[in-house]
Each structure stands twice: as C-alpha cells, then as structure tokens.
Coordinates of C-alpha atoms in Angstrom, one line a residue:
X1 CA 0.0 0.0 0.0
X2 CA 1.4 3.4 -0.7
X3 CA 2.8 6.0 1.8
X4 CA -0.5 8.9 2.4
X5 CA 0.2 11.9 1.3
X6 CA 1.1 14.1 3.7
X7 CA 1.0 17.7 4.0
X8 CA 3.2 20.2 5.8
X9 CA 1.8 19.7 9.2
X10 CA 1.6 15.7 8.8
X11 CA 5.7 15.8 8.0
X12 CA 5.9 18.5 11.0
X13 CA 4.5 15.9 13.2
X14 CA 6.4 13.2 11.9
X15 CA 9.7 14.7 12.6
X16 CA 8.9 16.5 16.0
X17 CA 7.6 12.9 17.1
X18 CA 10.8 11.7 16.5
X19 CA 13.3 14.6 17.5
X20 CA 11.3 14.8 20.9
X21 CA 11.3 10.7 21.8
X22 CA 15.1 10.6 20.9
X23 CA 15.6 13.9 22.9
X24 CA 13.7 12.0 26.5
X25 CA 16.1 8.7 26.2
X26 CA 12.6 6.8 24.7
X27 CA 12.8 3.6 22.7
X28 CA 10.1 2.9 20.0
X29 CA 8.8 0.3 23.1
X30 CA 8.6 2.3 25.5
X31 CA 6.7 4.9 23.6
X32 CA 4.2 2.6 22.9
X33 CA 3.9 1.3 26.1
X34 CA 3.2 5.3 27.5
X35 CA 0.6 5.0 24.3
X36 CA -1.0 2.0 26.3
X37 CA -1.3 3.7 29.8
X38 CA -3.3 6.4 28.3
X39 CA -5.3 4.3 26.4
X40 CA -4.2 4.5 22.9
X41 CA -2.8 1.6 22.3
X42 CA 0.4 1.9 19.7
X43 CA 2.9 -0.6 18.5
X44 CA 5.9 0.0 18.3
X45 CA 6.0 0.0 14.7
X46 CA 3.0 1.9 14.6
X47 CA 5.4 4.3 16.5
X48 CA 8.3 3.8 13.8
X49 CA 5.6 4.4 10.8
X50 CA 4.2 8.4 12.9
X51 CA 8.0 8.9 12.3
X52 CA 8.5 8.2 9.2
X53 CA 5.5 9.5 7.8
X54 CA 3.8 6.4 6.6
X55 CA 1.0 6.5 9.3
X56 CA -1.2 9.3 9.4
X57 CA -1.8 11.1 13.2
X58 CA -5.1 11.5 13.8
X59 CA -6.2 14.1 16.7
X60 CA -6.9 11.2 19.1
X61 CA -3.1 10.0 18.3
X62 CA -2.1 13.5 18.4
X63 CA -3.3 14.1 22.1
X64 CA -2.2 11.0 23.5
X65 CA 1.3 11.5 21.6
X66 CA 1.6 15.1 23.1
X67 CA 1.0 13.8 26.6
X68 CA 3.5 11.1 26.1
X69 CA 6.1 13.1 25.1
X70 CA 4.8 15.5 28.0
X71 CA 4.2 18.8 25.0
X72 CA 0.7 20.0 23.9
X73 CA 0.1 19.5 20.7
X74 CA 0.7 22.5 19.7
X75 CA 4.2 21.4 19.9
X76 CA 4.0 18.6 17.9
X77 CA 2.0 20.8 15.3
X78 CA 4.8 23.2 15.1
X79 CA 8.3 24.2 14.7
X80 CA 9.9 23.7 17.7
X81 CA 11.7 27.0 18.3
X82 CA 9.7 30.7 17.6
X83 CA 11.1 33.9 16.9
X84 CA 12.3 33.5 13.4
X85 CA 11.1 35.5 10.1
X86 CA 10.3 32.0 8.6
X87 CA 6.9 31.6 7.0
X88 CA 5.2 28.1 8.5
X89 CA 2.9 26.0 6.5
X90 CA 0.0 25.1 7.8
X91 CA -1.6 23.8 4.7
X92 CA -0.6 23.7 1.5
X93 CA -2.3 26.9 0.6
X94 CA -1.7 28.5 3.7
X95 CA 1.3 29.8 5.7
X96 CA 1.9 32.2 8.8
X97 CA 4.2 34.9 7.8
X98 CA 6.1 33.9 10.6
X99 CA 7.1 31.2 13.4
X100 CA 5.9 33.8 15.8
X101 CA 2.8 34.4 14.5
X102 CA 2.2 30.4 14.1
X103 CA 2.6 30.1 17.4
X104 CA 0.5 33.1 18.5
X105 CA -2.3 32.0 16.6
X106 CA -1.7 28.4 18.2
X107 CA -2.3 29.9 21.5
X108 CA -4.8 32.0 20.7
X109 CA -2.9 35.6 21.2
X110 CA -3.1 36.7 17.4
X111 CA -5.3 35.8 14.4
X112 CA -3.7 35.0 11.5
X113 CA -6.1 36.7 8.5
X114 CA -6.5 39.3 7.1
X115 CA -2.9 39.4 7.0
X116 CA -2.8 42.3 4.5
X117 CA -5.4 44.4 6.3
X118 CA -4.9 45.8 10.0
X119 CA -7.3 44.3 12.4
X120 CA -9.6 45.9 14.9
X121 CA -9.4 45.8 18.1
X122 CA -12.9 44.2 18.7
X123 CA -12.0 41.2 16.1
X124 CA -8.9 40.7 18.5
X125 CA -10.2 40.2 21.8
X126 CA -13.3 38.3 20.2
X127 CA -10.1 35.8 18.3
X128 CA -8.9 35.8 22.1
X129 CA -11.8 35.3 24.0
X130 CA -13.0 32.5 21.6
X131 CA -9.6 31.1 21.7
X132 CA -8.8 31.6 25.3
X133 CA -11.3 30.3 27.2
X134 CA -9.2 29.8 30.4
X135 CA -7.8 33.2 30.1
X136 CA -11.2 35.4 29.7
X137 CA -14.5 33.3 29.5
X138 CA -17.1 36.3 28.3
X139 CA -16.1 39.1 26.0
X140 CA -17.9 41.9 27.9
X141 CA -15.9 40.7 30.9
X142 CA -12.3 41.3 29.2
X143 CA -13.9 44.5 28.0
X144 CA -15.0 45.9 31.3
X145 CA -11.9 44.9 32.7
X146 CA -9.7 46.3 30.6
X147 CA -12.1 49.1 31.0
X148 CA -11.9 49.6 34.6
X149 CA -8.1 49.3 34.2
X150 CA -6.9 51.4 31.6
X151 CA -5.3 54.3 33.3
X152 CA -3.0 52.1 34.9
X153 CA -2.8 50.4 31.3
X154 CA -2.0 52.7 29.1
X155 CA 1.7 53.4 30.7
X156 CA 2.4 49.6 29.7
X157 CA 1.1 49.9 26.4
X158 CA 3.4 52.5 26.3
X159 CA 6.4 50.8 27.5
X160 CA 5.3 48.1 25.3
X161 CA 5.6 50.1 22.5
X162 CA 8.8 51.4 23.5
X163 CA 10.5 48.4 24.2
X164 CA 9.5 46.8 20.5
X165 CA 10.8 49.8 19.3
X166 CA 14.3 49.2 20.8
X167 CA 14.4 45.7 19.8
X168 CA 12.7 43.7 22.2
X169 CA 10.5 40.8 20.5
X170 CA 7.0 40.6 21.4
X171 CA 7.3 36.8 22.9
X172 CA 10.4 37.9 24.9
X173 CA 8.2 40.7 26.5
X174 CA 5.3 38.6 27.0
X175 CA 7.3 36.0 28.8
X176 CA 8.8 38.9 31.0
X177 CA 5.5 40.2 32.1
X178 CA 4.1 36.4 32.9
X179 CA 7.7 35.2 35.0
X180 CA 8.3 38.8 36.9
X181 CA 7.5 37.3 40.2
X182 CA 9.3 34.1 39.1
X183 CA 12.5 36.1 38.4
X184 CA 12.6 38.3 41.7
X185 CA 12.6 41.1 39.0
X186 CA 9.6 43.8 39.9
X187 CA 11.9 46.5 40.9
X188 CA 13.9 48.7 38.7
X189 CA 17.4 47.3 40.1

C-alpha cells in the first residue's frame, strides 16, 4: 500500500515525534507502552511508521502522543523554536508569515487573517476570547476589565511600545511580564 500523502503539518509531526522521543532517552517500546497507559494503544511500529510518515496522526493519536512526550500538541504541530522570520505551513495553501505568528495564533494571542489588512481591536479580543477560554470566559468581561483598568494600562502599552521599538521581541516581553515574580525582578534594580 502506498505511503498517504502528507502535508506540511503531517511531515511536522512526523519529525517533532521523532526529535522529541530521541531527545527523553525513549525507545520505540517504551513509547508505545506510555501509548497504552493512556489508552491509545500503539505498537511500536506503529510508532516507527508516525515517524517516518507512513501513518497518518489523527487528533486522538495527536493528544495522546503530546501527553507522552509530556508537549501539547501544539508542539508537535509546530516548529519547535519561535522567533524566526520564517513563514510556516499550515496547509498547502496556507502559511503564517512567521514562526511567531504560528505560534501566537496556536495559542490564541493573534489571528492569522487578514494578513494584509490591520485588524480591529474588537475582532482581536473576540479571536482571544474564543480562543482563550481559560484566560477570559465572556467578551464583555475582558472589556469591562480592561475598562476599569486602563489608566494604569496605558503606561504599559506604552512601555510596550517602546520596548518593540528598541528591539525587544514581542514573545520575549510577553514571557517577562508572565515570569516577573518568578524572576525576583519587579523593581527597577
């Protein structure tokens, strides 16, 4: 029987499957024995086929793969590193401008069309709040909230702005802002 035919994400999968079990010490047997435990039974050379791109994933093997390998499967569905200007497939017709916005989109933080037309800020937080349940679960909430804080918002913007301006990726001020506590580094030292 012939290989499918895969497209860009299928061959994405394929090769993050196989970069990540090499990269946690896991043979083809004892991926498919963590395949077992969660109830999606694999053999290994069901394993060996993901890999080599003879065996379709479908979203039932990508969830059960992405706990595995203990990713989400947004990992396995992407490249594995962001911040690039390298466009990213996503279908054969399709592909994110960048490995930032794939990601961003992934995650629900940016939506990915029009990509030739500026986006209002309504169609935004809708993308998120339909996107980001776990972050904001009613649009009138996030825009009350953001609402009720924007004085003490509009300084970050601000600094945001500034900071993008200088140099500073987006993702790399994101992750600042979400590990500031982490990093003992809410002062100005």
């Amino acid at each position: 029987m012939p290989a499918p035919q895969q497209g860009p994400i299928g061959k994405r999968i394929a090769r993050n499957v196989a970069e990540l079990r090499a990269a946690r010490g896991l043979s083809l047997r004892e991926m498919s024995e963590r395949m077992g435990k969660l109830g999606r039974p694999t053999l290994s050379t069901g394993i060996m086929k993901i890999e080599d791109g003879t065996r379709r994933v479908d979203v039932d093997d990508l969830v059960a793969l992405a706990l595995a390998l203990d990713v989400t499967p947004n990992r396995l569905l992407l490249p594995p590193e962001a911040g690039t200007d390298k466009g990213v497939d996503l279908t054969p017709a399709v592909t994110a401008p960048t490995e930032d916005a794939a990601w961003r989109w992934a995650v629900g933080e940016y939506a990915l069309f029009p990509l030739d037309a500026p986006t209002p800020a309504a169609d935004v937080v809708k993308f998120m709040a339909a996107n980001r349940p776990h972050a904001s679960t009613n649009l009138s909430v996030l825009e009350q909230e953001i609402a009720a804080h924007l004085k003490d918002l509009k300084p970050v913007a601000r600094a945001a702005r500034a900071a993008e301006q200088a140099g500073v990726p987006f993702r790399v001020l994101l992750d600042y802002l979400r590990l500031t506590d982490a990093l003992n580094s809410t002062d100005d030292n």
